[in-house]
mmCIF file of C-alpha atoms and ligand atoms in Angstrom:
data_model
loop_
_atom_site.group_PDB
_atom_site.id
_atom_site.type_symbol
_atom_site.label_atom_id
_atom_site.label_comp_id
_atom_site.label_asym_id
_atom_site.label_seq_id
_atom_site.Cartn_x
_atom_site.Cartn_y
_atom_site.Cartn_z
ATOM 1 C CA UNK R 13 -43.555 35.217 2.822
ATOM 2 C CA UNK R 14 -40.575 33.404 4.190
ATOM 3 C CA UNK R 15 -39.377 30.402 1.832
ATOM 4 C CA UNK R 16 -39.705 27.979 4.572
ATOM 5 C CA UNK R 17 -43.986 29.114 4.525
ATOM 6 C CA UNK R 18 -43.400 29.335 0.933
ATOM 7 C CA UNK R 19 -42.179 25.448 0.766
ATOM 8 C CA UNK R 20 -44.921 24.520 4.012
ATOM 9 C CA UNK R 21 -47.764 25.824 1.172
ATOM 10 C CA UNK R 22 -46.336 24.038 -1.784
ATOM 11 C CA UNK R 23 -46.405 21.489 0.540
ATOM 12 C CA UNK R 24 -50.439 21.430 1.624
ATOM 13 C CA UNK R 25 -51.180 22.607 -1.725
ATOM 14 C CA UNK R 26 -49.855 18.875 -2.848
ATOM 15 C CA UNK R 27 -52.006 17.776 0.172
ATOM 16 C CA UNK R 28 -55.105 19.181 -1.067
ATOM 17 C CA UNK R 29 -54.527 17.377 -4.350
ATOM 18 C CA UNK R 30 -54.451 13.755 -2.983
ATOM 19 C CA UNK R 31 -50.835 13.697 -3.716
ATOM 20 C CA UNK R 32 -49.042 14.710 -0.318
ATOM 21 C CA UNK R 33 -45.301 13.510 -0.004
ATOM 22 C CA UNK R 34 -42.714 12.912 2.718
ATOM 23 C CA UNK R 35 -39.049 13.395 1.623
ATOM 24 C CA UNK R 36 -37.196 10.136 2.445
ATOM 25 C CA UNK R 37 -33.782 9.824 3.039
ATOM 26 C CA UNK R 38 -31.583 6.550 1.368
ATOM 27 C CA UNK R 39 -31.914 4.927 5.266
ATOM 28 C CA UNK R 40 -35.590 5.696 4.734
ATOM 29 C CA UNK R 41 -35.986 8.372 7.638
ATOM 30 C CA UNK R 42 -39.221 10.726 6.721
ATOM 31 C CA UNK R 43 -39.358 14.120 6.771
ATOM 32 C CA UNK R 44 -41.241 16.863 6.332
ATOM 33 C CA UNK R 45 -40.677 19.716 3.423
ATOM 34 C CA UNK R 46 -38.958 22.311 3.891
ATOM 35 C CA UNK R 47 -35.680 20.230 3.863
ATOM 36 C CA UNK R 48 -32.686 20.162 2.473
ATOM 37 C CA UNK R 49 -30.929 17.115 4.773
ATOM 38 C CA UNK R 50 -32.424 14.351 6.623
ATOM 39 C CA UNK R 51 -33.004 15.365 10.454
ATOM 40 C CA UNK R 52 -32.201 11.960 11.936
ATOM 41 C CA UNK R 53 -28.748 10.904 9.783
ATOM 42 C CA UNK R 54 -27.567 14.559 8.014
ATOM 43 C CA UNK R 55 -28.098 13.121 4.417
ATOM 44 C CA UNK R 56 -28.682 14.930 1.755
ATOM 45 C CA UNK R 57 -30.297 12.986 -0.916
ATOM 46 C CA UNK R 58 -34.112 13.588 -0.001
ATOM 47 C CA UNK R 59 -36.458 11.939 -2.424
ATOM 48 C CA UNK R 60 -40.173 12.280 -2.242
ATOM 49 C CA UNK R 61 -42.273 9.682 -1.482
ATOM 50 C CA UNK R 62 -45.800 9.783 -1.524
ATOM 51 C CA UNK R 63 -47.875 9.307 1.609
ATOM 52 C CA UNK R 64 -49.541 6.416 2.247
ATOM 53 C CA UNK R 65 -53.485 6.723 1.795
ATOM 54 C CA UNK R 66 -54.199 6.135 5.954
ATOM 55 C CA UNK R 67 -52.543 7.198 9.069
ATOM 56 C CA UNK R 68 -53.344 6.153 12.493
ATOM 57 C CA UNK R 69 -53.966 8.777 14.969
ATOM 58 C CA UNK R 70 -50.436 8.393 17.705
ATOM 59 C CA UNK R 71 -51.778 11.178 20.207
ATOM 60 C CA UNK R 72 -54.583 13.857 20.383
ATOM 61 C CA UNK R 73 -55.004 17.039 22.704
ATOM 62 C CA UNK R 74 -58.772 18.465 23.081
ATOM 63 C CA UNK R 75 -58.407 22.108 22.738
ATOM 64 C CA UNK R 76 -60.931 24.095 24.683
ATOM 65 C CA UNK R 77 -59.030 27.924 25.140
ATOM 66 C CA UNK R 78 -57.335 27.688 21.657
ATOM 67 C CA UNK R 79 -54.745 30.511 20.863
ATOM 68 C CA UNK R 80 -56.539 33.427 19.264
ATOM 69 C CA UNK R 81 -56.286 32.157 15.394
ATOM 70 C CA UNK R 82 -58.319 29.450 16.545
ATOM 71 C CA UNK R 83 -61.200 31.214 18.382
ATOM 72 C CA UNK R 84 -63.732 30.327 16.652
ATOM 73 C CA UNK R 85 -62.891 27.048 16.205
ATOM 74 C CA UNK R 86 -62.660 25.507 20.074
ATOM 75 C CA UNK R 87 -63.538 22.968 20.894
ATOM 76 C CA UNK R 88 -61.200 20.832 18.348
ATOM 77 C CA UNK R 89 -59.365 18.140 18.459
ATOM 78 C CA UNK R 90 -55.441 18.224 17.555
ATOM 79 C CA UNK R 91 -53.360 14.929 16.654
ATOM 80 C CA UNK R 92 -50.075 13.481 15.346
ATOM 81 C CA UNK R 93 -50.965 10.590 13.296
ATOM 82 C CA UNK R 94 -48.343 8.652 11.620
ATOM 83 C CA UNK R 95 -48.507 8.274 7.770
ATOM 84 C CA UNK R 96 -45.390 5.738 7.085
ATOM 85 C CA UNK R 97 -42.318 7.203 7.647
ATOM 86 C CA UNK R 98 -43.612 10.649 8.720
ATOM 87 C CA UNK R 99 -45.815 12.412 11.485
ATOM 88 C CA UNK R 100 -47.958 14.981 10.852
ATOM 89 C CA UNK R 101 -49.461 17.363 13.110
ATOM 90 C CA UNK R 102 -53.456 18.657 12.255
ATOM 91 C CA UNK R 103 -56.805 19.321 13.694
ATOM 92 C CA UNK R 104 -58.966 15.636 13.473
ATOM 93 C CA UNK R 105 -62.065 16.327 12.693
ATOM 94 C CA UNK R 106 -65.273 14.180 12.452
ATOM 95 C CA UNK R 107 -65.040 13.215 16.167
ATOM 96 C CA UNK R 108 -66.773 14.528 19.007
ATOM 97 C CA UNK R 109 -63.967 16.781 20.782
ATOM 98 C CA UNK R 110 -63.945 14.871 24.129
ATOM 99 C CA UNK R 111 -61.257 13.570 25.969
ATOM 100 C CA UNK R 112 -62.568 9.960 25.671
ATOM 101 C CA UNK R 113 -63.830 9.931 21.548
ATOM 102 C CA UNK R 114 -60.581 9.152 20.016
ATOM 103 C CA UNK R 115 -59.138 5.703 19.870
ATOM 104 C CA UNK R 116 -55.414 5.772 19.440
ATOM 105 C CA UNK R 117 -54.049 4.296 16.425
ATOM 106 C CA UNK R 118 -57.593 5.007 14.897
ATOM 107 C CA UNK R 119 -57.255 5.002 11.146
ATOM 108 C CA UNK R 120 -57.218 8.314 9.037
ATOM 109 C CA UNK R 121 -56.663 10.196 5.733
ATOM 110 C CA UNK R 122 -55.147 13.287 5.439
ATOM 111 C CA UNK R 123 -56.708 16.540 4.240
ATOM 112 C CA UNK R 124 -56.436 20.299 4.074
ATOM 113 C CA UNK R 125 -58.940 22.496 5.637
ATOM 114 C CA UNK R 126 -59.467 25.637 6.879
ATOM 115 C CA UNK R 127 -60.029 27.543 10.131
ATOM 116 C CA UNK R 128 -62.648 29.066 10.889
ATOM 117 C CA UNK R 129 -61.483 31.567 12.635
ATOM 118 C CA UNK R 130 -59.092 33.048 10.092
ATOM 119 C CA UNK R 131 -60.005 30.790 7.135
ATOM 120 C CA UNK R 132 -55.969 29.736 7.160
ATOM 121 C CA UNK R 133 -55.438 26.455 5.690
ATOM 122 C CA UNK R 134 -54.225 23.577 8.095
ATOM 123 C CA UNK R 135 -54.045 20.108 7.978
ATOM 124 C CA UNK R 136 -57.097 18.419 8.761
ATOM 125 C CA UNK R 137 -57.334 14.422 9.743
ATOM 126 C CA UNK R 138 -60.809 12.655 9.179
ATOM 127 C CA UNK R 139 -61.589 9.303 10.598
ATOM 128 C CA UNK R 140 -61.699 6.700 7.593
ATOM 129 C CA UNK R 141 -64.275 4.218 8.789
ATOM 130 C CA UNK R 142 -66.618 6.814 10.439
HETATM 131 ZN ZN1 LIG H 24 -31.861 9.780 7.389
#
C-alpha cells in the first residue's frame, strides 16, 4: 500500500467514527489528507479541523455503465457536497438514482460504506431530512 492510500484510509477510518477532519491552513483553505502544504496558498501549517455535521450536495452524476469496481452497484448516484471548507467526492445514497431526484444544495452527512461490487470502502452521502 502506497502512503498516500495508507493516509486516504486513516482518513475514512476517522470518517467511519463520526470524527472526519479537513486539514485547514492559517488562511483557512480546506484540504483533504494526504497533505503536507495547503493546495491553494503553499502553507505548511495544516491543522485538522473537524467536519461540520451536514454538507450540501454542490453537483451529482447518475452513473448507469459504472467502471468495472462498480458493477454491481449501477445505477448510483455520485456527488461533491461541500462540508465547510472542504469538498468531498462519494456515492449519495438514499435517493432514487434519476437525473431529476437530487436537489442541489440538499443537506447531507457524511458516511463510509462499501461497494458492492468489491466490498471497498468509499464515501457514502445520505440525505439528512429523508
Ligand atoms: Zn491555504
Amino acid at each position: 500500500m502506497t502512503t498516500r492510500d495508507a493516509a486516504h484510509e486513516d482518513w475514512l477510518d476517522a470518517v467511519d467514527d463520526g470524527a472526519g477532519y479537513a486539514l485547514v491552513c492559517p488562511e483557512g483553505h480546506g484540504s483533504l489528507p494526504p497533505r503536507r502544504a495547503c493546495p491553494e496558498c503553499g502553507a505548511t501549517s495544516l491543522s485538522e479541523e473537524p467536519l461540520p455535521a451536514e454538507g450540501s450536495v454542490e453537483t451529482f452524476t447518475v452513473v448507469h455503465v459504472p467502471p468495472p469496481r462498480f458493477d454491481d452497484d449501477a445505477p448510483y448516484v455520485t456527488a461533491i457536497a461541500g462540508f465547510g471548507s472542504v469538498r468531498l467526492t462519494g456515492v449519495l445514497r438514499g435517493v432514487d438514482p434519476d437525473d431529476d431526484a437530487v436537489p442541489l444544495g440538499l443537506p447531507v452527512e457524511v458516511d463510509v460504506g462499501t461497494r458492492e461490487t468489491d466490498g471497498g470502502r468509499i464515501v457514502v452521502f445520505r440525505p439528512l431530512d429523508a
